Short mmCIF file of C-alpha atoms and ligand atoms in Angstrom, two decimals:
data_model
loop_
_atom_site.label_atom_id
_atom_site.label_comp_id
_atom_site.label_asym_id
_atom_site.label_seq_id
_atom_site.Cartn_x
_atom_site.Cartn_y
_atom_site.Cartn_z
CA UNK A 146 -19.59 -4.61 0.34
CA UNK A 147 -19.76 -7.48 -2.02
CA UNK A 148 -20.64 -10.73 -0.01
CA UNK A 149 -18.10 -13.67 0.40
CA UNK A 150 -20.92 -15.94 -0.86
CA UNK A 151 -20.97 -14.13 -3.75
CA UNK A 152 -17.46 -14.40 -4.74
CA UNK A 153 -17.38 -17.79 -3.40
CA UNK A 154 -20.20 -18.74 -6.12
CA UNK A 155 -17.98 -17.09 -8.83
CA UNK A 156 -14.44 -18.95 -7.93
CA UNK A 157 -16.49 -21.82 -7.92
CA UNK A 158 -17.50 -21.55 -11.16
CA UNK A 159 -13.82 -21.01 -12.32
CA UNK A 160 -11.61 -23.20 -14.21
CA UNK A 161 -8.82 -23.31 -11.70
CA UNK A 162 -6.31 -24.77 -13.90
CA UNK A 163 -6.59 -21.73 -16.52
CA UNK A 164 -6.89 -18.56 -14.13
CA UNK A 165 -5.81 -15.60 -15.44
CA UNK A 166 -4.52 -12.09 -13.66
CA UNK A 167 -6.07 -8.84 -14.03
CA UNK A 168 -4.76 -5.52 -12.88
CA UNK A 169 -5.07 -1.56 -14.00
CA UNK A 170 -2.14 -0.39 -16.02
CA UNK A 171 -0.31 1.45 -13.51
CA UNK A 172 1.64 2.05 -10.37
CA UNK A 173 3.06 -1.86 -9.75
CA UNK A 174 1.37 -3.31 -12.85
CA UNK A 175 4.22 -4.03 -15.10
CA UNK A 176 5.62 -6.10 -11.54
CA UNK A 177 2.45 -7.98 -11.06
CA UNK A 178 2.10 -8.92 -14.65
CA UNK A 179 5.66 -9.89 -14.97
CA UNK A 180 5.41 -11.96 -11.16
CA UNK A 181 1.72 -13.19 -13.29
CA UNK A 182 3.96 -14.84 -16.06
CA UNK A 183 6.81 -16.16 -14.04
CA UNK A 184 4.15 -18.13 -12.33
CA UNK A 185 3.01 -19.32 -15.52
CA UNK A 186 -0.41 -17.14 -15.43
CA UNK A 187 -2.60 -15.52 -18.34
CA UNK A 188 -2.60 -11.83 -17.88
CA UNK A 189 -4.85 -8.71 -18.46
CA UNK A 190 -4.66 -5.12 -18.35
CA UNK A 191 -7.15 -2.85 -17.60
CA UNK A 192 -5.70 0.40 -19.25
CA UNK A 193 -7.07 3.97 -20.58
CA UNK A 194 -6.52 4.13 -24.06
CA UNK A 195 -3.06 6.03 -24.03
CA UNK A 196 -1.26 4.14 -21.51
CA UNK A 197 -1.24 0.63 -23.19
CA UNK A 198 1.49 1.90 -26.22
CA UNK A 199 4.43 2.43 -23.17
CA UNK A 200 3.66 -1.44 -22.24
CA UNK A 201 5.30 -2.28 -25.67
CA UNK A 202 8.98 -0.67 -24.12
CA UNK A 203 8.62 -3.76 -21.79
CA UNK A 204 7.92 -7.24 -23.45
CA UNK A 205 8.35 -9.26 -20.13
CA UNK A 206 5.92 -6.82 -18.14
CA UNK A 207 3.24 -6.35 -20.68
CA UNK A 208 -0.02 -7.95 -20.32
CA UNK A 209 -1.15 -10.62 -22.68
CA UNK A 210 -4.27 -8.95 -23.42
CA UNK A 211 -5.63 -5.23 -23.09
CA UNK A 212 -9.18 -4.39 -22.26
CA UNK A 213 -9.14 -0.60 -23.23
CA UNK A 214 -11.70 1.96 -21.01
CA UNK A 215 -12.54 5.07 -21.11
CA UNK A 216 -12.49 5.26 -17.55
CA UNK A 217 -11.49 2.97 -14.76
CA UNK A 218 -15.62 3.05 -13.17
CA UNK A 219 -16.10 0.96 -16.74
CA UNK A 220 -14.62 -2.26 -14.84
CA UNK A 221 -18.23 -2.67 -13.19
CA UNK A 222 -19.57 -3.30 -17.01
CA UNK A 223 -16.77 -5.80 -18.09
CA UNK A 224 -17.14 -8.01 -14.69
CA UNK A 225 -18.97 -11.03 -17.18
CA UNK A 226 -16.16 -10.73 -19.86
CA UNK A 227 -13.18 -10.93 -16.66
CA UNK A 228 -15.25 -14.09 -14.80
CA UNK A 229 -15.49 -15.80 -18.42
CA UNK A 230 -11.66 -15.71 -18.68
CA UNK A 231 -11.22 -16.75 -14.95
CA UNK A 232 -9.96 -13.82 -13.70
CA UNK A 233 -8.67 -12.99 -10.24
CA UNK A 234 -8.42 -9.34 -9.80
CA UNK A 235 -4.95 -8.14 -7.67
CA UNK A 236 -5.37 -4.86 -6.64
CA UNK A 237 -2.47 -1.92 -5.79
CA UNK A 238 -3.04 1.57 -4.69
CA UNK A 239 -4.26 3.25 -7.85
CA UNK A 240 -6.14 0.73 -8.64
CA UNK A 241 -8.48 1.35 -5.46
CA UNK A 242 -7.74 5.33 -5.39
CA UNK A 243 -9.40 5.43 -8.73
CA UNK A 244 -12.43 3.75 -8.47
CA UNK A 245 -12.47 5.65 -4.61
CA UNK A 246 -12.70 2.60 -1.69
CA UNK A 247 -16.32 2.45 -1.23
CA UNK A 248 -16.52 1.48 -5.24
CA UNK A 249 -13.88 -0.91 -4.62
CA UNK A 250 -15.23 -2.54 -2.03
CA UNK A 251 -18.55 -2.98 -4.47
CA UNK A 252 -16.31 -4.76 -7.55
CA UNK A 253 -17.85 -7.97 -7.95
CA UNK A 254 -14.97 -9.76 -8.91
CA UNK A 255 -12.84 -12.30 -7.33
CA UNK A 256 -9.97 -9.75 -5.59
CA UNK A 257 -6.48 -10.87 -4.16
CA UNK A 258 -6.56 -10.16 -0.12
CA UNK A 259 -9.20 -9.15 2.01
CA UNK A 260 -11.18 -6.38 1.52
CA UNK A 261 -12.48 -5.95 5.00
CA UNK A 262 -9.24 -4.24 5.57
CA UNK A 263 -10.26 -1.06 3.86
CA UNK A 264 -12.84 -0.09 6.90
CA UNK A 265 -10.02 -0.24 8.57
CA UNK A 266 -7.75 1.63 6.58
CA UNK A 267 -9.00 4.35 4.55
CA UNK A 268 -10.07 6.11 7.72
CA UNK A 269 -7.36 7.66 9.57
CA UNK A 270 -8.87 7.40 12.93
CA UNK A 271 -9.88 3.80 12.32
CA UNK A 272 -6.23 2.90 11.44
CA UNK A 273 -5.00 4.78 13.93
CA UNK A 274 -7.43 2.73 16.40
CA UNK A 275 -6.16 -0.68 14.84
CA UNK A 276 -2.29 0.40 14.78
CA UNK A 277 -2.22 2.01 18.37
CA UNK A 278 -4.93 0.59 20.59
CA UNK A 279 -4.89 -3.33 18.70
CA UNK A 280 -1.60 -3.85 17.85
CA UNK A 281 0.18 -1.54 20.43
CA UNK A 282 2.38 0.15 18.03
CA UNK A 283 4.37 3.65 18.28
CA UNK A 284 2.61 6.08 15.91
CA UNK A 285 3.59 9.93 15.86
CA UNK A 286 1.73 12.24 18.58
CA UNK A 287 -1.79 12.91 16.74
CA UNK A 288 -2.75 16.99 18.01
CA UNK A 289 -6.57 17.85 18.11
CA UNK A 290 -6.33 21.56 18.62
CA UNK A 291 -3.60 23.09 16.29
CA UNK A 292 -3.56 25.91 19.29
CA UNK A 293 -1.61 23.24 21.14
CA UNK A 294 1.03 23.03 18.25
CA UNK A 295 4.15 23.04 20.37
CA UNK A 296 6.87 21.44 18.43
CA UNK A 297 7.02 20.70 14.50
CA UNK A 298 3.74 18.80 13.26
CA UNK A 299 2.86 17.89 9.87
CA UNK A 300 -0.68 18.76 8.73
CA UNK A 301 -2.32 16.06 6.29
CA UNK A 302 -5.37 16.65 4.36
CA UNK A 303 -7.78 13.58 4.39
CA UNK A 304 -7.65 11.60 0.88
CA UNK A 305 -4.48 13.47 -0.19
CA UNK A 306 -2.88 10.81 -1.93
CA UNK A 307 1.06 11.01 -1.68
CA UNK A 308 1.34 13.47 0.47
CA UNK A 309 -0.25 16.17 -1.93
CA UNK A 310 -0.18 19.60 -0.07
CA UNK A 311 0.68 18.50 3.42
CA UNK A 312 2.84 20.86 5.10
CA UNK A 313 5.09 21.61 8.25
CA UNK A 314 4.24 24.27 11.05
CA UNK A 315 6.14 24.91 14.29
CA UNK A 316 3.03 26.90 16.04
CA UNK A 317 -0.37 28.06 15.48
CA UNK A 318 0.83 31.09 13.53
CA UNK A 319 2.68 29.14 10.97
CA UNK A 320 -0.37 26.54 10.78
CA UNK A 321 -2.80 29.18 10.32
CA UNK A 322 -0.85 30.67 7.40
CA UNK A 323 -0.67 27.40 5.26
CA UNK A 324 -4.03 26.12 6.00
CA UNK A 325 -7.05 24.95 3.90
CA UNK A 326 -9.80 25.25 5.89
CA UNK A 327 -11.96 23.81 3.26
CA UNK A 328 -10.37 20.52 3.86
CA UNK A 329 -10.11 17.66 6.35
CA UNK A 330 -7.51 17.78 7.77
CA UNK A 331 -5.34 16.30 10.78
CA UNK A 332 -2.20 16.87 12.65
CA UNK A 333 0.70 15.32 13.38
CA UNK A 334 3.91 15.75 15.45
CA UNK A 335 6.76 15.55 13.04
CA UNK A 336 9.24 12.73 13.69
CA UNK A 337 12.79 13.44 13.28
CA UNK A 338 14.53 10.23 11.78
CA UNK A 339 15.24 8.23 8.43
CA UNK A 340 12.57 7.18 6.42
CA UNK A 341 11.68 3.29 5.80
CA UNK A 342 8.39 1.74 3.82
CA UNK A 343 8.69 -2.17 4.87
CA UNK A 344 7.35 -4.44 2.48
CA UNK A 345 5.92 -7.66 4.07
CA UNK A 346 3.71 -10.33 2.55
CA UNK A 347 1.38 -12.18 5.15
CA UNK A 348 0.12 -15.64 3.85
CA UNK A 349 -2.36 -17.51 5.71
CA UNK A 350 -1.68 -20.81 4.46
CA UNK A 351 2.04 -20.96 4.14
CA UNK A 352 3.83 -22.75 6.83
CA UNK A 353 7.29 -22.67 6.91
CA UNK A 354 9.00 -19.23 7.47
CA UNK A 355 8.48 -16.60 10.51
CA UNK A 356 5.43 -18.15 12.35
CA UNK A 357 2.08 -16.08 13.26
CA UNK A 358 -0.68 -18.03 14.26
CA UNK A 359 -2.04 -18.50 11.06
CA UNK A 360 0.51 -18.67 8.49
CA UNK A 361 3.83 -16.79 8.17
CA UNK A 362 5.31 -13.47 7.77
CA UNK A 363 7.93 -13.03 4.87
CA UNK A 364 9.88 -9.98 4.46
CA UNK A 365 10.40 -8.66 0.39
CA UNK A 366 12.21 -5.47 0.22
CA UNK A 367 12.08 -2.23 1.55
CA UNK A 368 12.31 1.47 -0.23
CA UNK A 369 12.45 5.03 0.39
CA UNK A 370 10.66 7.38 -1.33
CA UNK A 371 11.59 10.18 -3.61
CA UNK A 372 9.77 12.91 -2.58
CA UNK A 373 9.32 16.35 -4.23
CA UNK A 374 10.33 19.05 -3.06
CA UNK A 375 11.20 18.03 0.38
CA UNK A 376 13.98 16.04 -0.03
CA UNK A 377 15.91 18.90 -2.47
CA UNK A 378 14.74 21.99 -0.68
CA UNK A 379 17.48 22.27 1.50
CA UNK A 380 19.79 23.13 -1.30
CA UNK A 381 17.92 26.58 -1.49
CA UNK A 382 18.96 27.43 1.65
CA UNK A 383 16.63 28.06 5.01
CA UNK A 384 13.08 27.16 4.44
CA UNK A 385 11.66 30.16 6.88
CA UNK A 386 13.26 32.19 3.88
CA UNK A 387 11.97 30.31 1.08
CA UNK A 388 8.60 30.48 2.69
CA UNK A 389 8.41 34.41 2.29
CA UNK A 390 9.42 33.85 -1.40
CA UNK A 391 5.96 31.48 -1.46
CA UNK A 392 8.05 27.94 -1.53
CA UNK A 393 6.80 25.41 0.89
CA UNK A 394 7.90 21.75 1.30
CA UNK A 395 5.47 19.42 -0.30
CA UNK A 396 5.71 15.76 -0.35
CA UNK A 397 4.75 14.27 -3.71
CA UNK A 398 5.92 11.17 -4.51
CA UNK A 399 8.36 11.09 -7.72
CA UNK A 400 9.64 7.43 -7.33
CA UNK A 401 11.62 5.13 -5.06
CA UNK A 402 14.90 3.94 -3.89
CA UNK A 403 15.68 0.85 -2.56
CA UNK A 404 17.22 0.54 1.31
CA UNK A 405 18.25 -1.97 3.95
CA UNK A 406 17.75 -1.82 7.72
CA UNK A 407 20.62 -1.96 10.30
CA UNK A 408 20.15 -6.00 11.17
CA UNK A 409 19.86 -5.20 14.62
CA UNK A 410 16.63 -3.43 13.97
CA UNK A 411 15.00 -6.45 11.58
CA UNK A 412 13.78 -8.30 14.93
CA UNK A 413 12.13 -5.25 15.90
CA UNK A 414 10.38 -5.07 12.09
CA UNK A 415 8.94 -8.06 12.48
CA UNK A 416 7.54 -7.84 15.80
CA UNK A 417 5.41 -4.44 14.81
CA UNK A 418 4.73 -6.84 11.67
CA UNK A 419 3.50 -9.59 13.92
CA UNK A 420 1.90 -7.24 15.96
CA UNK A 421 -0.27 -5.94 12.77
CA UNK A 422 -1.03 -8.89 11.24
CA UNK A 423 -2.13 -10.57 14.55
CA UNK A 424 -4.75 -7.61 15.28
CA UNK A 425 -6.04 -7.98 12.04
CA UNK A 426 -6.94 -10.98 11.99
CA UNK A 427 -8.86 -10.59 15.60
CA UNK A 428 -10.59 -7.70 13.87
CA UNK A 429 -11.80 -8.67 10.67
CA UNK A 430 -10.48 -12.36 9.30
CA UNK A 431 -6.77 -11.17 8.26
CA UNK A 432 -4.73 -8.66 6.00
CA UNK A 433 -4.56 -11.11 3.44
CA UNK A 434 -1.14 -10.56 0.79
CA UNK A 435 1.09 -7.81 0.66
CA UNK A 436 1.82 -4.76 3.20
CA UNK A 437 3.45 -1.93 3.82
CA UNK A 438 4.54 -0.57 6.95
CA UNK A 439 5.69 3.33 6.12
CA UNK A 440 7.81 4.09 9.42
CA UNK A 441 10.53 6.71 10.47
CA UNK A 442 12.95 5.45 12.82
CA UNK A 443 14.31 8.06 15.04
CA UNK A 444 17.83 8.22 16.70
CA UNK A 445 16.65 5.95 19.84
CA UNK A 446 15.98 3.43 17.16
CA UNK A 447 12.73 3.42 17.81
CA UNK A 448 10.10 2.78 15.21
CA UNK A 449 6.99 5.04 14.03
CA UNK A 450 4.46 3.91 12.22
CA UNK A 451 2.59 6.77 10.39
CA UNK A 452 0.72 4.98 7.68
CA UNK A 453 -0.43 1.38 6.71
CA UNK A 454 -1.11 0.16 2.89
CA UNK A 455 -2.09 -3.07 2.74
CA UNK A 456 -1.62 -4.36 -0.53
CA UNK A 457 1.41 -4.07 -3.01
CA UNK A 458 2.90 -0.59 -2.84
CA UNK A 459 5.11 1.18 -5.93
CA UNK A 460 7.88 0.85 -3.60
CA UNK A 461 8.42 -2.99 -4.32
CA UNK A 462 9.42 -1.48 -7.50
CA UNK A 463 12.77 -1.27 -7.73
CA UNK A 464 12.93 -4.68 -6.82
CA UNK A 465 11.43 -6.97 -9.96
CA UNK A 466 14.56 -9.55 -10.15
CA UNK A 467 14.84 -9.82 -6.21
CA UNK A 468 15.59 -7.66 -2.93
CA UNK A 469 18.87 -8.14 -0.56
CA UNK A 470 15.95 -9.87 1.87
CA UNK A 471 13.41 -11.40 -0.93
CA UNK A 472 17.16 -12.86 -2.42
CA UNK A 473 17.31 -15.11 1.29
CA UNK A 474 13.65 -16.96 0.45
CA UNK A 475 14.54 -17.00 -2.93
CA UNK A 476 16.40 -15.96 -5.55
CA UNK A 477 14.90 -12.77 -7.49
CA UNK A 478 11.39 -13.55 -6.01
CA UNK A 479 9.05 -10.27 -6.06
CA UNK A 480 6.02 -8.97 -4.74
CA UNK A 481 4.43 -9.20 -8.10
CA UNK A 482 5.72 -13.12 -8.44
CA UNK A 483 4.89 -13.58 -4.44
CA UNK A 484 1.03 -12.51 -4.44
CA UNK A 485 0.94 -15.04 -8.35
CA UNK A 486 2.30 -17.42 -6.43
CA UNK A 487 0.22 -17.78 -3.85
CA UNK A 488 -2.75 -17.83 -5.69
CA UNK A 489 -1.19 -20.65 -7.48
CA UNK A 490 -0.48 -22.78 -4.45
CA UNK A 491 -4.06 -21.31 -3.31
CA UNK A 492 -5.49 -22.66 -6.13
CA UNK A 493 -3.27 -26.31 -6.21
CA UNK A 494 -4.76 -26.52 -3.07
CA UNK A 495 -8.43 -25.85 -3.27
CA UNK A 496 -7.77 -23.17 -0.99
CA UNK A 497 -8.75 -20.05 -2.96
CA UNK A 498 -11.41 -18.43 -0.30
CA UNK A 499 -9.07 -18.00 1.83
CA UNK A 500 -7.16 -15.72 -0.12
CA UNK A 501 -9.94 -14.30 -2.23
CA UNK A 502 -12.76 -11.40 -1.28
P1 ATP B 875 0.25 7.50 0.66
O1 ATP B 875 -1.18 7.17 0.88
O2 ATP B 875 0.66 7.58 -0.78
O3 ATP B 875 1.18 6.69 1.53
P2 ATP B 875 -0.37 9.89 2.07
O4 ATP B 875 -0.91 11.01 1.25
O5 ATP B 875 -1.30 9.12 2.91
O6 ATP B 875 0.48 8.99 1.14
P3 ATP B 875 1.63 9.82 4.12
O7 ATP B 875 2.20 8.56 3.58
O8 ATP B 875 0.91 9.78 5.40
O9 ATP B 875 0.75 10.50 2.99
O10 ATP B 875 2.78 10.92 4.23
C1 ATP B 875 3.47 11.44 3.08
C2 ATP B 875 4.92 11.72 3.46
O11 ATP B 875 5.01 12.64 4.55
C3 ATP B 875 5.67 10.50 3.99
O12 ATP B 875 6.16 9.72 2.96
C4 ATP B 875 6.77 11.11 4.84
O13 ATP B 875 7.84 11.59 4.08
C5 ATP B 875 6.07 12.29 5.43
N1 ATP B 875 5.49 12.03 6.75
C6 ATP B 875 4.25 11.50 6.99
N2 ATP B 875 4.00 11.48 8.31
C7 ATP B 875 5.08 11.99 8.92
C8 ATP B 875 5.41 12.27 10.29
N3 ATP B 875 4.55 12.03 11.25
N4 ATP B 875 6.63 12.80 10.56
C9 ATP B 875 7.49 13.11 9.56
N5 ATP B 875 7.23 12.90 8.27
C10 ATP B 875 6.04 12.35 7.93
#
């Protein structure tokens, strides 16, 4: 991984009253560039050739500048033309799927968060080790032997982003008929209860707001995702019946809707959030910026945490002018303005390296 020192020497050679924001043109980018201007920052988009024209359907979420690629690895050869124009690189989830985690991790560019966090992430057992065993959180019942399948599981392939050909068995004879065994894969008991994707940000050098012990906690929005076929399937009728006809339930993501919580279960929200954020920073210096904490609640109102992102995720989407909980900090404040902003107060207060990897 690219050393601190490194990226230390390059901030320092940065003119910190002219930073600019760089992101790939795609999944949250028209949100971070429009959060980028709000905050009164130059902007740049790192977009294959096609994709910059649809930026002209949205003036206040285009980037001030285009660097054009032919592919997304060409980032490593445009790192002196970014650090000449001061740039601070905010990643989101396509961002580090396409260059793959390991690349990522390489960029030698000034990089909103803390990238330490992807050891910890990108490996299922490793964030299953930081969720469960660190921060004592409920995840769903992980099964090593699919003989022992004795209720409904999911199976997920490793690196299938979205949920790309995951499927549902209810025994070892229904597992063995969908499976890949050219793939990773691993299994999972399937919770029964209503879908939430919490958006918090974690700051490190905010103080006022829900207390950790470094920083606060603030709450932005949460979604629920759109996802294809799953959530229309039932219309067709019984899904053992379907399944003879060759149609199984997939879970691709096709976009986002935005949700609140009971308020008797936001105390709860915030502990698991607490719970995270405190564990990381034991483990390895903080999850620096925005998270997401995808959970099913079940009908004991009891929270399950199946996956952790840990920077800005497409479901702060729907919620560019404000969220029913961003809307209580402030006014129409969103992720995209939230991470701009604090790398302007970061910055106002010589504080960058704390915030940058
Ligand atoms: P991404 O990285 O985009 O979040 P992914 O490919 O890692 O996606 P998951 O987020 O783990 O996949 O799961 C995809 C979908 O499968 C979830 O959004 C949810 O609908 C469903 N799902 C995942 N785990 C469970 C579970 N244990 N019980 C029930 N449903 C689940």
């Amino acid at each position: 991984m690219v050393s601190k020192e490194d990226i230390k020497k390059i901030l320092d050679g940065y003119d910190k009253k002219n930073l600019s924001i760089a992101t790939v043109c795609s999944h949250s980018s028209l949100q971070i560039f429009n959060g980028a201007r709000k905050e009164g920052f130059r902007t740049i988009g790192i977009a294959i050739k096609e994709r910059a024209k649809f930026y002209d359907a949205f003036p206040l979420g285009r980037p001030d500048e285009f660097i054009i690629v032919e592919s997304y690895d060409e980032i490593f050869d445009l790192t002196d033309r970014l650090i000449e124009e001061n740039a601070i690189i905010v990643p989101h989830g396509s961002f580090v799927e396409y260059l793959g985690a390991s690349r990522f991790k390489e960029l030698p560019l000034p990089t909103f968060g803390n990238r330490r966090v992807l050891e910890w992430e990108s490996d299922r057992e490793k964030e299953r080790e930081w969720l469960e065993k660190h921060a004592g959180i409920k995840m769903p019942k992980k099964i090593d032997d699919p003989r022992n399948i004795d209720r409904p599981v999911l199976v997920k392939y490793y690196g299938a982003k979205g949920g790309r050909g995951f499927f549902i068995a209810k025994n070892y004879a229904e597992f063995k008929m969908g499976i890949d065994w050219n793939k990773k894969y691993s299994i999972q008991e399937y919770v029964l209860g209503t879908r939430y994707y919490l958006h918090f940000f974690y700051s490190p050098i905010k103080e006022d707001g829900y207390k950790v012990s470094k920083g606060t906690i603030e709450m932005l929005s949460i979604d629920r995702r759109d996802e294809s076929n799953i959530d229309e399937i039932y219309k067709l009728g019984a899904q053992e019946e379907l399944k003879k006809m060759g149609i199984f339930p997939s879970f691709v993501v096709t976009g986002n809707v935005p949700v609140v919580l009971r308020e008797s279960l936001l105390p709860k929200a915030f502990d698991i959030a607490e719970r995270v954020v405190e564990s990381s920073i034991k483990l390895f210096g903080g999850m620096i910026g925005a998270f997401c904490l995808e959970s099913i609640v079940t009908d004991e109102l009891e929270f399950n945490v199946f996956e952790i992102s840990s920077r800005i995720v497409a479901g702060t989407n729907p919620f560019i002018s404000g969220s029913p909980y961003a809307d209580l900090i402030e006014p129409g404040l969103s992720t995209g303005q939230r991470i701009a902003r604090e790398i302007r107060m970061a910055a106002e207060q010589d504080r960058l390296d704390e915030i940058i990897s």
